[in-house]
Tab-separated table of C-alpha atoms in Angstrom:
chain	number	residue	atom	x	y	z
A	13	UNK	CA	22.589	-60.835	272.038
A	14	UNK	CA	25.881	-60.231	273.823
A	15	UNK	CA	28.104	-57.579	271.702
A	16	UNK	CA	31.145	-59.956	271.927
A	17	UNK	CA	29.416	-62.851	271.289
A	18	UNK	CA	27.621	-60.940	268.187
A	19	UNK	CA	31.555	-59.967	267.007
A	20	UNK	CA	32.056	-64.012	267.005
A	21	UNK	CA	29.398	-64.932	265.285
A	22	UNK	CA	31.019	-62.307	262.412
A	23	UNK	CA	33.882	-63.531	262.413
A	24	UNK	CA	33.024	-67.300	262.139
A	25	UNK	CA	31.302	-66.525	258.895
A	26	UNK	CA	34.770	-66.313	257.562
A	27	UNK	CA	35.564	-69.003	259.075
A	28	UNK	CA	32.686	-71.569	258.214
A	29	UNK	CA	29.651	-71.911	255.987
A	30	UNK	CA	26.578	-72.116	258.903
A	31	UNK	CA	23.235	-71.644	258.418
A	32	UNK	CA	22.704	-71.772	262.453
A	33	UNK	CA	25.757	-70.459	264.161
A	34	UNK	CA	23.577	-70.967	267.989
A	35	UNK	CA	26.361	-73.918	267.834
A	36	UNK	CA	28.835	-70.908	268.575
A	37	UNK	CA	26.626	-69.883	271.651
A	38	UNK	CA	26.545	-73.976	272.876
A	39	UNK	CA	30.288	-74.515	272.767
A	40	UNK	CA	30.519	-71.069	274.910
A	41	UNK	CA	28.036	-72.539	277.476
A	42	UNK	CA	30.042	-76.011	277.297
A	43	UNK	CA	33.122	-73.885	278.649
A	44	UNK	CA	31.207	-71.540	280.767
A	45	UNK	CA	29.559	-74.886	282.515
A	46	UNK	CA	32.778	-76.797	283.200
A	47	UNK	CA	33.978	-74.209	285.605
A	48	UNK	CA	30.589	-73.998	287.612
A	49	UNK	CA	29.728	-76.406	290.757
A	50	UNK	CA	27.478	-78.703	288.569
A	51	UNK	CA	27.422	-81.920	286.898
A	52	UNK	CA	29.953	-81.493	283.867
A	53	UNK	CA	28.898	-81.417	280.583
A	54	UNK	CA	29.547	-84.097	278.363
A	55	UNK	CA	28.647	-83.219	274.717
A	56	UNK	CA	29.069	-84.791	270.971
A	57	UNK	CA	28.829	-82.931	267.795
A	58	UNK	CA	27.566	-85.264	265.247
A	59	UNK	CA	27.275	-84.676	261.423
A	60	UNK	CA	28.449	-86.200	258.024
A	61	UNK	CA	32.239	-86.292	257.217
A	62	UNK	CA	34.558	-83.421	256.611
A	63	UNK	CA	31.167	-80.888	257.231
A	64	UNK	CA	33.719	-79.153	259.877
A	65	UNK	CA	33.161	-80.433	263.465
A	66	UNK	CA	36.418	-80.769	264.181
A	67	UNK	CA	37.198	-76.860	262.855
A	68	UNK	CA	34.621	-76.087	265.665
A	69	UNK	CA	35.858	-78.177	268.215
A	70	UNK	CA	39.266	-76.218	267.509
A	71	UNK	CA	37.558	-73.010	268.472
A	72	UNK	CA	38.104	-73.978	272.078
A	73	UNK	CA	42.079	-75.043	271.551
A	74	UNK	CA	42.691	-71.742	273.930
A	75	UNK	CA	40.442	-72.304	276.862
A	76	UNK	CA	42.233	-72.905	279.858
A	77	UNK	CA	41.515	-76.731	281.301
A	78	UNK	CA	41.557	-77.946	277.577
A	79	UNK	CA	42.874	-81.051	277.192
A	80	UNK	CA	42.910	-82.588	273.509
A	81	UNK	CA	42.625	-86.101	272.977
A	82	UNK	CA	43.723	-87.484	269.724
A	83	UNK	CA	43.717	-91.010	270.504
A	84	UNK	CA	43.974	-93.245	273.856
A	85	UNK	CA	44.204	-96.696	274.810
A	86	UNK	CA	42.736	-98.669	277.965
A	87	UNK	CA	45.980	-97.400	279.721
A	88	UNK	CA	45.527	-93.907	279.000
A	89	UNK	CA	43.585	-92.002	281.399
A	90	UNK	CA	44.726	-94.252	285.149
A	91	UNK	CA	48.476	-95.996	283.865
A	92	UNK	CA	49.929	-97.861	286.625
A	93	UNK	CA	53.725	-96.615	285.221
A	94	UNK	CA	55.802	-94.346	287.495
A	95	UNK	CA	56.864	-91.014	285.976
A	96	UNK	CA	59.310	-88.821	288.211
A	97	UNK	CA	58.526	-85.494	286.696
A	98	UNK	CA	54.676	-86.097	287.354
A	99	UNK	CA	51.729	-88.621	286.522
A	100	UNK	CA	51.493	-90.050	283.532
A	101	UNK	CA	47.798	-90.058	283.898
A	102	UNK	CA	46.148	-87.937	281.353
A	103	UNK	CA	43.325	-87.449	284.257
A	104	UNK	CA	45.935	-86.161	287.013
A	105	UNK	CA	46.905	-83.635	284.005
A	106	UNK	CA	43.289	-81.761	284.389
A	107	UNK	CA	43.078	-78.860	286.446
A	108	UNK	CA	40.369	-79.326	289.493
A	109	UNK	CA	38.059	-76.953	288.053
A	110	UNK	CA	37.242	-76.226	284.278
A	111	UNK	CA	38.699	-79.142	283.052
A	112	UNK	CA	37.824	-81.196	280.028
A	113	UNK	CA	38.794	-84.105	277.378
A	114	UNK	CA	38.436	-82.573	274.059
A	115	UNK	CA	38.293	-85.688	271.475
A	116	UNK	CA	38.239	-83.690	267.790
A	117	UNK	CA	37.602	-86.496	265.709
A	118	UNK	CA	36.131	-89.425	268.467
A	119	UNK	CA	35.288	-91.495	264.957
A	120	UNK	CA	39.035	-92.631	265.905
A	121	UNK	CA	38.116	-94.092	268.807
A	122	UNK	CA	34.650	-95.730	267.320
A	123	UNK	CA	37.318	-97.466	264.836
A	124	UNK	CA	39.083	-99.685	267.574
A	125	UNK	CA	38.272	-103.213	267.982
A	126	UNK	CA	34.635	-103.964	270.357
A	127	UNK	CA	36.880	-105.067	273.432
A	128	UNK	CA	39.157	-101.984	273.275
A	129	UNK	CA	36.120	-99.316	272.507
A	130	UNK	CA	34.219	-101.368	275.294
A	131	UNK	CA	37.195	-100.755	277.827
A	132	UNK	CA	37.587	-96.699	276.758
A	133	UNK	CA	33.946	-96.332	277.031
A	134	UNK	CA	33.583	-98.079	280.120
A	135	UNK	CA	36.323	-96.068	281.754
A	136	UNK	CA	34.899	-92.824	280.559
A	137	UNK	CA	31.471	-93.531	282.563
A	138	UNK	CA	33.106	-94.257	285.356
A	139	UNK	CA	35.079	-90.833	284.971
A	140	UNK	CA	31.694	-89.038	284.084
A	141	UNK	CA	30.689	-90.299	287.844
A	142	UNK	CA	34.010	-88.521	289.139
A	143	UNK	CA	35.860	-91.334	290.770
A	144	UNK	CA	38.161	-93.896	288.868
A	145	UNK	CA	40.192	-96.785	290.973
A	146	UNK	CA	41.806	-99.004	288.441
A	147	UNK	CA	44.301	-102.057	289.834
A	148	UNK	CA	46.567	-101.987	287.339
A	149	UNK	CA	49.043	-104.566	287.937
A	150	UNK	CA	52.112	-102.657	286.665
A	151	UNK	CA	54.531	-100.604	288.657
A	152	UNK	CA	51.870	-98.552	290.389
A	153	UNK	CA	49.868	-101.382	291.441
A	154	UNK	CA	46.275	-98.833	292.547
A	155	UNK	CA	46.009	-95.942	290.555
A	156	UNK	CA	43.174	-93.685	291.631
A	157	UNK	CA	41.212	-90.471	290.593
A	158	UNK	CA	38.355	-88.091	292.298
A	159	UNK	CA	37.429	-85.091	290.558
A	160	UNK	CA	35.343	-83.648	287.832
A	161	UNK	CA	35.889	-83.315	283.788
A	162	UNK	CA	33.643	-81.984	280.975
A	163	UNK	CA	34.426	-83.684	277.680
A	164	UNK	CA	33.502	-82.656	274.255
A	165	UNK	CA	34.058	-84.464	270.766
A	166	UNK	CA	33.601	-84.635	267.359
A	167	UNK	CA	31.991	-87.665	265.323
A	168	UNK	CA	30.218	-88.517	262.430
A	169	UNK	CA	27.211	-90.498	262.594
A	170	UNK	CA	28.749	-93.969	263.340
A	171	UNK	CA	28.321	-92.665	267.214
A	172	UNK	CA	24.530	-93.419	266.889
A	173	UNK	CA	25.346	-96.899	265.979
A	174	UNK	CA	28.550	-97.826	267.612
A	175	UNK	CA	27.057	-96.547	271.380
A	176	UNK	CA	24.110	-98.551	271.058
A	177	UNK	CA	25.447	-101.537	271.379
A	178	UNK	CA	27.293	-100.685	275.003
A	179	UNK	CA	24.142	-98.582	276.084
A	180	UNK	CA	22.391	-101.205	278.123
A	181	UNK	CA	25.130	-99.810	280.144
A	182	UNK	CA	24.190	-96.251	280.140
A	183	UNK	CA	24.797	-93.440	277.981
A	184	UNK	CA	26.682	-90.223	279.909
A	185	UNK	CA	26.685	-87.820	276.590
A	186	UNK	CA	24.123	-85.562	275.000
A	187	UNK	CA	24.683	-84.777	271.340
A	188	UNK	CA	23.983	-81.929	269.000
A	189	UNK	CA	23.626	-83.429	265.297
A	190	UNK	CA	25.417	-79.984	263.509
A	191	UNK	CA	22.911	-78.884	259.899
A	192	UNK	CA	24.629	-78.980	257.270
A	193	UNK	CA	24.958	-76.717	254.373
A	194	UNK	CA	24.617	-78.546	250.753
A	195	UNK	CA	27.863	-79.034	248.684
A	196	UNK	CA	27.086	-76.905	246.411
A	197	UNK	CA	27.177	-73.939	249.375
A	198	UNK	CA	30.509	-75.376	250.728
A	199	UNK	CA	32.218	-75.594	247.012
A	200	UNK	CA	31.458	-71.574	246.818
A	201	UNK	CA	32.255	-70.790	250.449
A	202	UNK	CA	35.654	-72.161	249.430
A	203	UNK	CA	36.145	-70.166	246.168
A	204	UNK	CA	35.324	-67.079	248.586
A	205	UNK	CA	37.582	-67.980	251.075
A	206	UNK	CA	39.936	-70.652	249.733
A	207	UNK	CA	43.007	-68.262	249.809
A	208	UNK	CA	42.512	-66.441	253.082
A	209	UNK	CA	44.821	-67.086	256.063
A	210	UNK	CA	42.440	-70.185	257.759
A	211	UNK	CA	45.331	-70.633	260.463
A	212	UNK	CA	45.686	-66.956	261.340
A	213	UNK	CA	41.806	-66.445	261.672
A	214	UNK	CA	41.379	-69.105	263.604
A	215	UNK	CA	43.748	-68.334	266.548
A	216	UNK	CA	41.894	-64.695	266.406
A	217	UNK	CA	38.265	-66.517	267.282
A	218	UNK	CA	40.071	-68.679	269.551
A	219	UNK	CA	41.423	-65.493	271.372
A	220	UNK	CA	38.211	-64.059	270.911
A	221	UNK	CA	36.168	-67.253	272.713
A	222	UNK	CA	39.067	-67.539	275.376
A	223	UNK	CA	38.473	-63.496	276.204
A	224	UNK	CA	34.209	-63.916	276.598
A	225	UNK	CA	34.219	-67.360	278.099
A	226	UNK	CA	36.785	-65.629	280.655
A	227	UNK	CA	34.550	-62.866	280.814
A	228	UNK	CA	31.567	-64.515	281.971
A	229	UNK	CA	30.712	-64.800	285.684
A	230	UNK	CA	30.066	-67.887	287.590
A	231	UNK	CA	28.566	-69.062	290.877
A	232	UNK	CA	30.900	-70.606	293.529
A	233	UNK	CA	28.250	-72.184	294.745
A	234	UNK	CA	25.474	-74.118	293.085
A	235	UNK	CA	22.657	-72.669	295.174
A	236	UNK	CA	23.596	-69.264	293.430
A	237	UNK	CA	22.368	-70.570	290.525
A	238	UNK	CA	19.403	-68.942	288.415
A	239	UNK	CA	16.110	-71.024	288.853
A	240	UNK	CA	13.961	-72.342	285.856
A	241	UNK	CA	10.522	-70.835	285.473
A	242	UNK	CA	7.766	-73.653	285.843
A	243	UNK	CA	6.961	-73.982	282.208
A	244	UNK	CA	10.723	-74.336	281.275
A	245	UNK	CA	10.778	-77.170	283.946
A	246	UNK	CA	8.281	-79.126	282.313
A	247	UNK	CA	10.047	-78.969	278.840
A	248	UNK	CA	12.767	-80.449	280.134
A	249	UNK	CA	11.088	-82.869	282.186
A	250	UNK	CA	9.112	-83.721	278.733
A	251	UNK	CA	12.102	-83.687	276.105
A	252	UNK	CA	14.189	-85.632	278.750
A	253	UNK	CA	11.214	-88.234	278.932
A	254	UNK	CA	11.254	-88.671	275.151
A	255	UNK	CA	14.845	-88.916	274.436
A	256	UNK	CA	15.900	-91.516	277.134
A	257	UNK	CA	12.379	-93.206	276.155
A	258	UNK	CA	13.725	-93.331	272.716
A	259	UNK	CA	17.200	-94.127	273.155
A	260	UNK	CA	16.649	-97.055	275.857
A	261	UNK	CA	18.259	-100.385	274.772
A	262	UNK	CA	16.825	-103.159	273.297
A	263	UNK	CA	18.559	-106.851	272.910
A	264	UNK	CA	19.024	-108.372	270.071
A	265	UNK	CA	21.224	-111.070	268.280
A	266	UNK	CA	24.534	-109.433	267.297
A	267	UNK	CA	25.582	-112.066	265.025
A	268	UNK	CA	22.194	-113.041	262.981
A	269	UNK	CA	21.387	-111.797	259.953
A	270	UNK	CA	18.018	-110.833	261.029
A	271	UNK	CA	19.106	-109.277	264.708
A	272	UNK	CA	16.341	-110.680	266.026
A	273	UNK	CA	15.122	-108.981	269.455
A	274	UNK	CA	16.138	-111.417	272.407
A	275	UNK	CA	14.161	-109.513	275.030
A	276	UNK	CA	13.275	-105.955	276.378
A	277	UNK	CA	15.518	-104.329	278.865
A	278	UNK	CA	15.603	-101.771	281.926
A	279	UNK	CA	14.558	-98.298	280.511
A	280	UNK	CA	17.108	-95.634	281.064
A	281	UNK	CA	16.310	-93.191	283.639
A	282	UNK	CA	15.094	-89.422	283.084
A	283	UNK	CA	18.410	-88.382	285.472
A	284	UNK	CA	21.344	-87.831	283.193
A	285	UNK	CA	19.803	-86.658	280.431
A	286	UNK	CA	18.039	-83.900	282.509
A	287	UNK	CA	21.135	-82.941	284.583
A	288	UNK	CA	23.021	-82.717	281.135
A	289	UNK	CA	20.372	-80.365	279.639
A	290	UNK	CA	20.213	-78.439	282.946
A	291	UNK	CA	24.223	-77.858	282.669
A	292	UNK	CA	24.090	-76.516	279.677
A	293	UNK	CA	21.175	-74.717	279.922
A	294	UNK	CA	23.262	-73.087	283.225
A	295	UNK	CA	25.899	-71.829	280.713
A	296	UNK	CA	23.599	-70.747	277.918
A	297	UNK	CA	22.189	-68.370	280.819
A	298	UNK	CA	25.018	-67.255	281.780
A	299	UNK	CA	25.916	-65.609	278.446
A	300	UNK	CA	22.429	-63.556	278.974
A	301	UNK	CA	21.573	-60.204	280.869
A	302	UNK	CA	19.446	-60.987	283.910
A	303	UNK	CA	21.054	-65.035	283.509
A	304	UNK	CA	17.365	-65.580	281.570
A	305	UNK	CA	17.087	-68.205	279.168
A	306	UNK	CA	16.107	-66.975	276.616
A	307	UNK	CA	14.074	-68.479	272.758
A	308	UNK	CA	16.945	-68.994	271.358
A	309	UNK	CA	18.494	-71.411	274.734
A	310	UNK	CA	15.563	-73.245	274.242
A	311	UNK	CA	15.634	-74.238	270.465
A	312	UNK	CA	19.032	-75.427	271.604
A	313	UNK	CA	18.683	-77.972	274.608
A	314	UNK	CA	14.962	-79.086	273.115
A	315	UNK	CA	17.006	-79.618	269.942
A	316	UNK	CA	19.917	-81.450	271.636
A	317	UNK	CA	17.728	-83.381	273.587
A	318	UNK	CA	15.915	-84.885	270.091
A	319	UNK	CA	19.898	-85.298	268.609
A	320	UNK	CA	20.038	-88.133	271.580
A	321	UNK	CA	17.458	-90.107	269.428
A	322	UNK	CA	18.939	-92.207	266.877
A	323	UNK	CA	18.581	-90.699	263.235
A	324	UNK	CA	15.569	-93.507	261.476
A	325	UNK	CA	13.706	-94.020	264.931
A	326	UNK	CA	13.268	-90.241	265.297
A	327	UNK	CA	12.195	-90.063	261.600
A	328	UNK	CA	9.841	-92.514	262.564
A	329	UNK	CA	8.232	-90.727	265.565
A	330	UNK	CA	8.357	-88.004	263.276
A	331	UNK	CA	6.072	-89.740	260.207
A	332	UNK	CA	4.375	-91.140	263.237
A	333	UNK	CA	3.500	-87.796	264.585
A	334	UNK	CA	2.169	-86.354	261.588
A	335	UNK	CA	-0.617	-89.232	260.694
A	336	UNK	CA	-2.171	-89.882	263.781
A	337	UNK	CA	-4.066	-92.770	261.877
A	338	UNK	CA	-0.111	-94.296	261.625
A	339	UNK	CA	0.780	-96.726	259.054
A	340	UNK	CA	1.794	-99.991	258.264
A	341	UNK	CA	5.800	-101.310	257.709
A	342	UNK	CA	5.815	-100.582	254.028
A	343	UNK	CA	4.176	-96.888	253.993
A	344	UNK	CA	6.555	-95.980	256.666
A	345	UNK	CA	9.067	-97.370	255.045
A	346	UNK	CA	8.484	-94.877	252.106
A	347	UNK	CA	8.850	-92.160	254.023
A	348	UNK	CA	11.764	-93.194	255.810
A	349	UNK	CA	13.517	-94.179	252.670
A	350	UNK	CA	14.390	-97.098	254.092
A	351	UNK	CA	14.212	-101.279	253.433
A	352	UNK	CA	11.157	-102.858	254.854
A	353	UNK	CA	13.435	-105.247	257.185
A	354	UNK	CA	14.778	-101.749	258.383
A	355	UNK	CA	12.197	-99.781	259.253
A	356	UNK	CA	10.717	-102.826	260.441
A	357	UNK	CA	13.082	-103.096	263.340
A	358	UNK	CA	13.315	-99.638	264.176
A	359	UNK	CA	9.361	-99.730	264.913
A	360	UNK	CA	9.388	-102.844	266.834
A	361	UNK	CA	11.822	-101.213	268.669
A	362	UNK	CA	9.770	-98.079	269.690
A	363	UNK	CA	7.058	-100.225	270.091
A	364	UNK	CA	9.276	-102.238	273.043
A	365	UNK	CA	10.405	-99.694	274.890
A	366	UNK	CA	6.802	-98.327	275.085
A	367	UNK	CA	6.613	-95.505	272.498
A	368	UNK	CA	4.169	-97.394	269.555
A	369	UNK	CA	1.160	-99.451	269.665
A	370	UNK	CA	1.502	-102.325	267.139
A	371	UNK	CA	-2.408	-102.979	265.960
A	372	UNK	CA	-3.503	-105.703	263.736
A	373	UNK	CA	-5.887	-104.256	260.475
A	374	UNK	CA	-9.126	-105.688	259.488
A	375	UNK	CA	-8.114	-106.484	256.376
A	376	UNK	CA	-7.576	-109.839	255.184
A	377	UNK	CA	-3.736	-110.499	255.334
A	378	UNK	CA	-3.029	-106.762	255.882
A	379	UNK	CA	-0.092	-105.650	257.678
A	380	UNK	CA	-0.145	-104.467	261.460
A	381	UNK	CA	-0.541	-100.805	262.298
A	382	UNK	CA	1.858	-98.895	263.955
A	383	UNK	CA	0.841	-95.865	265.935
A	384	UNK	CA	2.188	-93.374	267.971
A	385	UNK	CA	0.570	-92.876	271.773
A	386	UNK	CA	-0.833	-90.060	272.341
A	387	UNK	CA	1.691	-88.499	274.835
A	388	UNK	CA	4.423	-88.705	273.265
A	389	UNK	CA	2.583	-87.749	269.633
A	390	UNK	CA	1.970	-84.351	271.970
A	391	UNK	CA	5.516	-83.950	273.131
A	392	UNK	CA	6.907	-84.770	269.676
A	393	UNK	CA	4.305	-82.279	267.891
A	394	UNK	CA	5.664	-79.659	270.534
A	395	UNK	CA	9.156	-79.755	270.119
A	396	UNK	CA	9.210	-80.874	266.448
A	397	UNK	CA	6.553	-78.345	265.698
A	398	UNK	CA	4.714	-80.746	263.598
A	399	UNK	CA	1.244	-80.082	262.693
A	400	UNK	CA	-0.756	-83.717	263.563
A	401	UNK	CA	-3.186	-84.736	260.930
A	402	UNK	CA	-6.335	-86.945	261.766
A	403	UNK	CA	-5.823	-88.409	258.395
A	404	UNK	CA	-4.387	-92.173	256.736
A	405	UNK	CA	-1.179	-92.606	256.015
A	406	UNK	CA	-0.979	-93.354	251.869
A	407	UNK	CA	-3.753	-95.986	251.436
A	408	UNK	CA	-4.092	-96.860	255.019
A	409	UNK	CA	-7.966	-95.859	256.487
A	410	UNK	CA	-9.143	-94.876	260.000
A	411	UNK	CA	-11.646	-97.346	259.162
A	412	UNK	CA	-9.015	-100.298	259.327
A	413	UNK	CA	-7.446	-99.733	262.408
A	414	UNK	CA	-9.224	-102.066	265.118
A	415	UNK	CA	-10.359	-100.221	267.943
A	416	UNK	CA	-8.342	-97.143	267.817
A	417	UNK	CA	-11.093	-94.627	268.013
């Protein structure tokens, strides 16, 4: 490991309770990657509430080409209002290189009404594409911008939910769901720590982060990058496949109680996804002798890339993996510790957008089989290191599923 980044990762344990502090290493190669010639990184940390995202997030308050974003409206990043002493566009305030939107708690923005969320995220897509004309109708009557900007945020879980419904439109972000460390840990982390200076050591890891990331060397050109070995290539290729597989919308009825599906749509494409893991998997390198990625890089994009699933349909490719017999609604219902109605819909979803076979049982009014195919029970038993077993699921027997063997 890099010396300075080792004397971070010290220092941060009096700082935060982590059991994984790689998270340390990812928000470095979120930095490092804004400044390089590449697609910019666009990356959510995602855990439960007050489990310290945000105290992370802060960790980058002293990068140059920071710019924190508390809350905005539809106006906020083009405004069609004159200002003499400069734009009062926050996207004419980011420098041309290195720049990004730094949202510390986005859960703010997930709290606006559906038409005013719809119009942020929409404009933030566009922005992710690097070129933003809005007519605006007010003094300035065209505001435009061309450029690039990383953004990073903070949410709880609500993200999962609250993107879905806008991502027939596509999805720009990648998102690392944070571990977290029981209560119990936290209560005696704070009894350690509760009467140490929290402001003071937290400007000396900023200073600390703002010295490596400005340490780091990167390429003026992208063709200067380092190249992925073959097998690396394929991971990504296959993680990338499974996550946008996963994560590709399917309609339903907003307002019935039963959400009913109203029809399958286009799958999302392999593109984003990949370019986002290969961005950040450009600044992970970066941090390493020789610019190798290394084990550790790896457990980090794979594991980002399986964040981008939705938290119940990835359990359920998960149970899925592990009894390659599969199971019926209610027995993976158990193990999901969910309602039959909602594991029900998070299989029939998987099963739409191509994931699960849905097979009817021999049994006399017995309940349909779900099953995971066998490519993407491979990928998932890869990258979730699951061990598959050629076993039933509860009381459900090889014997009952019709024509699987």
């Amino acid at each position: 490991m890099n010396a300075e980044l080792a004397k971070i990762y010290a220092k941060v344990d009096d700082y935060l309770l982590m059991h994984d502090k790689s998270v340390i290493k990812l928000l470095c190669a979120f930095a490092i990657a804004c400044k390089m010639p590449i697609v910019p990184p666009w990356l959510f940390l995602v855990g439960g509430s007050s489990t310290g995202k945000s105290q992370l997030l802060l960790l980058l308050e002293g990068i140059p080409g920071n710019t924190p974003v508390d809350d905005m409206t539809g106006n906020t990043l083009l405004s069609g209002m004159k200002k003499f002493d400069g734009s009062p566009s926050l996207l004419d305030q980011l420098p041309s290189n290195g720049g990004f939107l730094m949202f510390s708690d986005f859960t703010v923005m997930l709290s606006k009404n559906p038409e005013e969320l719809s119009k942020i995220l929409g404009q933030l897509r566009v922005v992710f594409d690097g070129k933003f004309t809005k007519r605006t109708g007010g003094v300035v009557d065209k505001a435009a911008w061309e450029g690039k900007a990383g953004l990073i945020a903070a949410s709880t879980t609500d993200l999962y939910y609250k993107t879905e419904e806008y991502a027939e439109v596509g999805q720009r972000m990648v998102i690392c769901h944070l571990p977290q460390p029981s209560n119990q840990e936290v209560g005696k982390f704070k009894f350690v720590h509760g009467k140490d200076d929290r402001k003071a050591l937290r400007k000396e890891i900023q200073a600390m982060m703002r010295d490596y990331i400005a340490s780091i060397p990167v390429p003026d050109s992208a063709s200067d990058l380092p190249d992925f070995d073959e097998q690396t290539q394929q991971d990504i290729i296959d993680i990338a496949d499974l996550a946008v597989t996963a994560r590709s919308p399917v309609g339903r009825e907003k307002y019935s109680r039963e959400k009913e599906q109203t029809g399958k749509r286009d799958p999302e494409g392999i593109g984003r996804v990949q370019e986002q893991l290969m961005t950040l998997a450009y600044g992970l390198m970066a941090q390493n002798e020789g610019n190798v990625i290394l084990p550790e890089d790896k457990k980090i994009l794979y594991g980002i890339a399986l964040d981008c699933i939705e938290l119940n349909k990835r359990k359920a490719l998960r149970t899925l993996t592990e009894f390659a017999y599969g199971g019926d609604t209610n027995q993976v219902a158990d193990i999901m510790e969910l309602g039959k109605s909602g594991s029900e819909r998070h299989l029939d979803d998987l099963r739409t957008v191509g994931l699960l076979e849905k097979r009817k049982t021999l049994v006399r009014g017995g309940q349909p089989t779900y099953i995971l195919k066998e490519k993407w029970r491979d990928i998932m038993a890869r990258f979730e290191n699951i061990e598959v077993k050629k076993e039933e699921m509860a009381s459900i027997s090889s014997d009952d599923v019709m024509d699987y063997m």
